Amino acid sequence: MKQNKPGAVIIEGHIQGLSNARSLGEAGIPVYVVDKSDCIAHYSRYCKKFFRCPDYNSDDFAVFLINLAKNESLKDWLLLPSNDHAVFTLSKNRTKLEEHYKIITSSPEVIQNIYDKSKLLKVANETNVPIPKTFYFSSVDEILSQNLPFPVITKGCNGLSFYKSMDRKAFLSYNKKELTEHLNIVTKKIPVSSTFTQEVIPSDGNNKTISFTAFCIEGIIKTYWIGEKLREHPWQFGTATFCISKYYPELVEPSSRILRYLNYTGICEIEYLKDPRKSTYLLIEINARTWLWVGLAKECGIDYAKIIYSYANQKSLVYPDHYTIDLKWINRLTDTLVVSRALLSRKLTLSEYFKS
């Protein structure tokens, strides 16, 4: 049956997918959810229909979406991804998908400059956005002649491919022996040249990962929101479990420079970490999608899902120019695990936990 009002297809129904479904559903916008497996957004009151889909990282997923549009009469519905693999596939198949859907995911050239970390770090250098000290090796033997600032962390230039091959996001090494062992593990599955190694920014107990998030049109920031990860899983290098909204005006200009250079359109999350040795914010990565705790931005007054929908449907929109600070978000299940481990390893005290 033909839908009277164009809705949105939420791609991946994890916590951020649930938040996006709630945001649009509360505004009376029809919402469908697609996921590779069962998910929390499937059970939202605002999820009109749920569909299992193929792997996001395949052209079969694009074919699935096209068939879904035809079978469900979803002409001009918005595609709203919450998964990096889905972003790649939407970008790659953008022309075909635009025949059926509204899609604001950027072109493959833009997405590659974001998700290929070697290209992103080059963009950062060209826009004078500081980054951690970074090393590229073409062979394991090369590390012997390097004076490296241990500890260091080794990641894949393409983080998605690296994770798929290694079943982990990164290797943390405290000396050359460990780094050699880790790179030898890497070489069994992928070339060392497809990785990079960076210094680990020291923690002074106060420098947390900062997420500068924004909605942009052709590289121009229309509205932004900033949050800080108070706890992560794994500790210091992972996904947020406890966060707070903050305002760091010094991040606006470097973020603007890099987004203008990318000519980026859509929503994104830019992660920074402050180097306490120089009091400088260093670029860590960019995500071209909504992030796990996007719901906190909505509670603070920046409803990204509705902004994206309004922009895609050419609705008049006044972009918010302020938001509430010091509101907190917690993923109770995961945070309980993080806190337990942190208490046992003495990375966190009981007084610090109860104060938070």
mmCIF file with all atom_site columns, C-alpha atoms in Angstrom, residues 137-146 176 180 183-184 187 192:
data_model
loop_
_atom_site.group_PDB
_atom_site.id
_atom_site.type_symbol
_atom_site.label_atom_id
_atom_site.label_alt_id
_atom_site.label_comp_id
_atom_site.label_asym_id
_atom_site.label_entity_id
_atom_site.label_seq_id
_atom_site.pdbx_PDB_ins_code
_atom_site.Cartn_x
_atom_site.Cartn_y
_atom_site.Cartn_z
_atom_site.occupancy
_atom_site.B_iso_or_equiv
_atom_site.pdbx_formal_charge
_atom_site.auth_seq_id
_atom_site.auth_comp_id
_atom_site.auth_asym_id
_atom_site.auth_atom_id
_atom_site.pdbx_PDB_model_num
ATOM 1  C CA . PHE A 1 137 ? 56.019 0.565   8.048  1.00 0.00 ? 137 PHE A CA 1
ATOM 2  C CA . SER A 1 138 ? 56.383 -1.473  4.864  1.00 0.00 ? 138 SER A CA 1
ATOM 3  C CA . SER A 1 139 ? 57.999 -4.361  6.739  1.00 0.00 ? 139 SER A CA 1
ATOM 4  C CA . VAL A 1 140 ? 58.447 -5.551  10.313 1.00 0.00 ? 140 VAL A CA 1
ATOM 5  C CA . ASP A 1 141 ? 62.232 -5.027  10.110 1.00 0.00 ? 141 ASP A CA 1
ATOM 6  C CA . GLU A 1 142 ? 61.760 -1.271  9.679  1.00 0.00 ? 142 GLU A CA 1
ATOM 7  C CA . ILE A 1 143 ? 60.801 -0.788  13.316 1.00 0.00 ? 143 ILE A CA 1
ATOM 8  C CA . LEU A 1 144 ? 64.312 -1.743  14.457 1.00 0.00 ? 144 LEU A CA 1
ATOM 9  C CA . SER A 1 145 ? 65.789 1.505   13.167 1.00 0.00 ? 145 SER A CA 1
ATOM 10 C CA . GLN A 1 146 ? 62.986 3.708   14.515 1.00 0.00 ? 146 GLN A CA 1
ATOM 11 C CA . LYS A 1 176 ? 59.808 -2.996  20.349 1.00 0.00 ? 176 LYS A CA 1
ATOM 12 C CA . THR A 1 180 ? 57.424 -6.845  16.507 1.00 0.00 ? 180 THR A CA 1
ATOM 13 C CA . LEU A 1 183 ? 53.186 -6.852  13.451 1.00 0.00 ? 183 LEU A CA 1
ATOM 14 C CA . ASN A 1 184 ? 54.178 -10.463 12.819 1.00 0.00 ? 184 ASN A CA 1
ATOM 15 C CA . THR A 1 187 ? 51.491 -10.065 8.446  1.00 0.00 ? 187 THR A CA 1
ATOM 16 C CA . VAL A 1 192 ? 51.989 -4.333  7.305  1.00 0.00 ? 192 VAL A CA 1
#
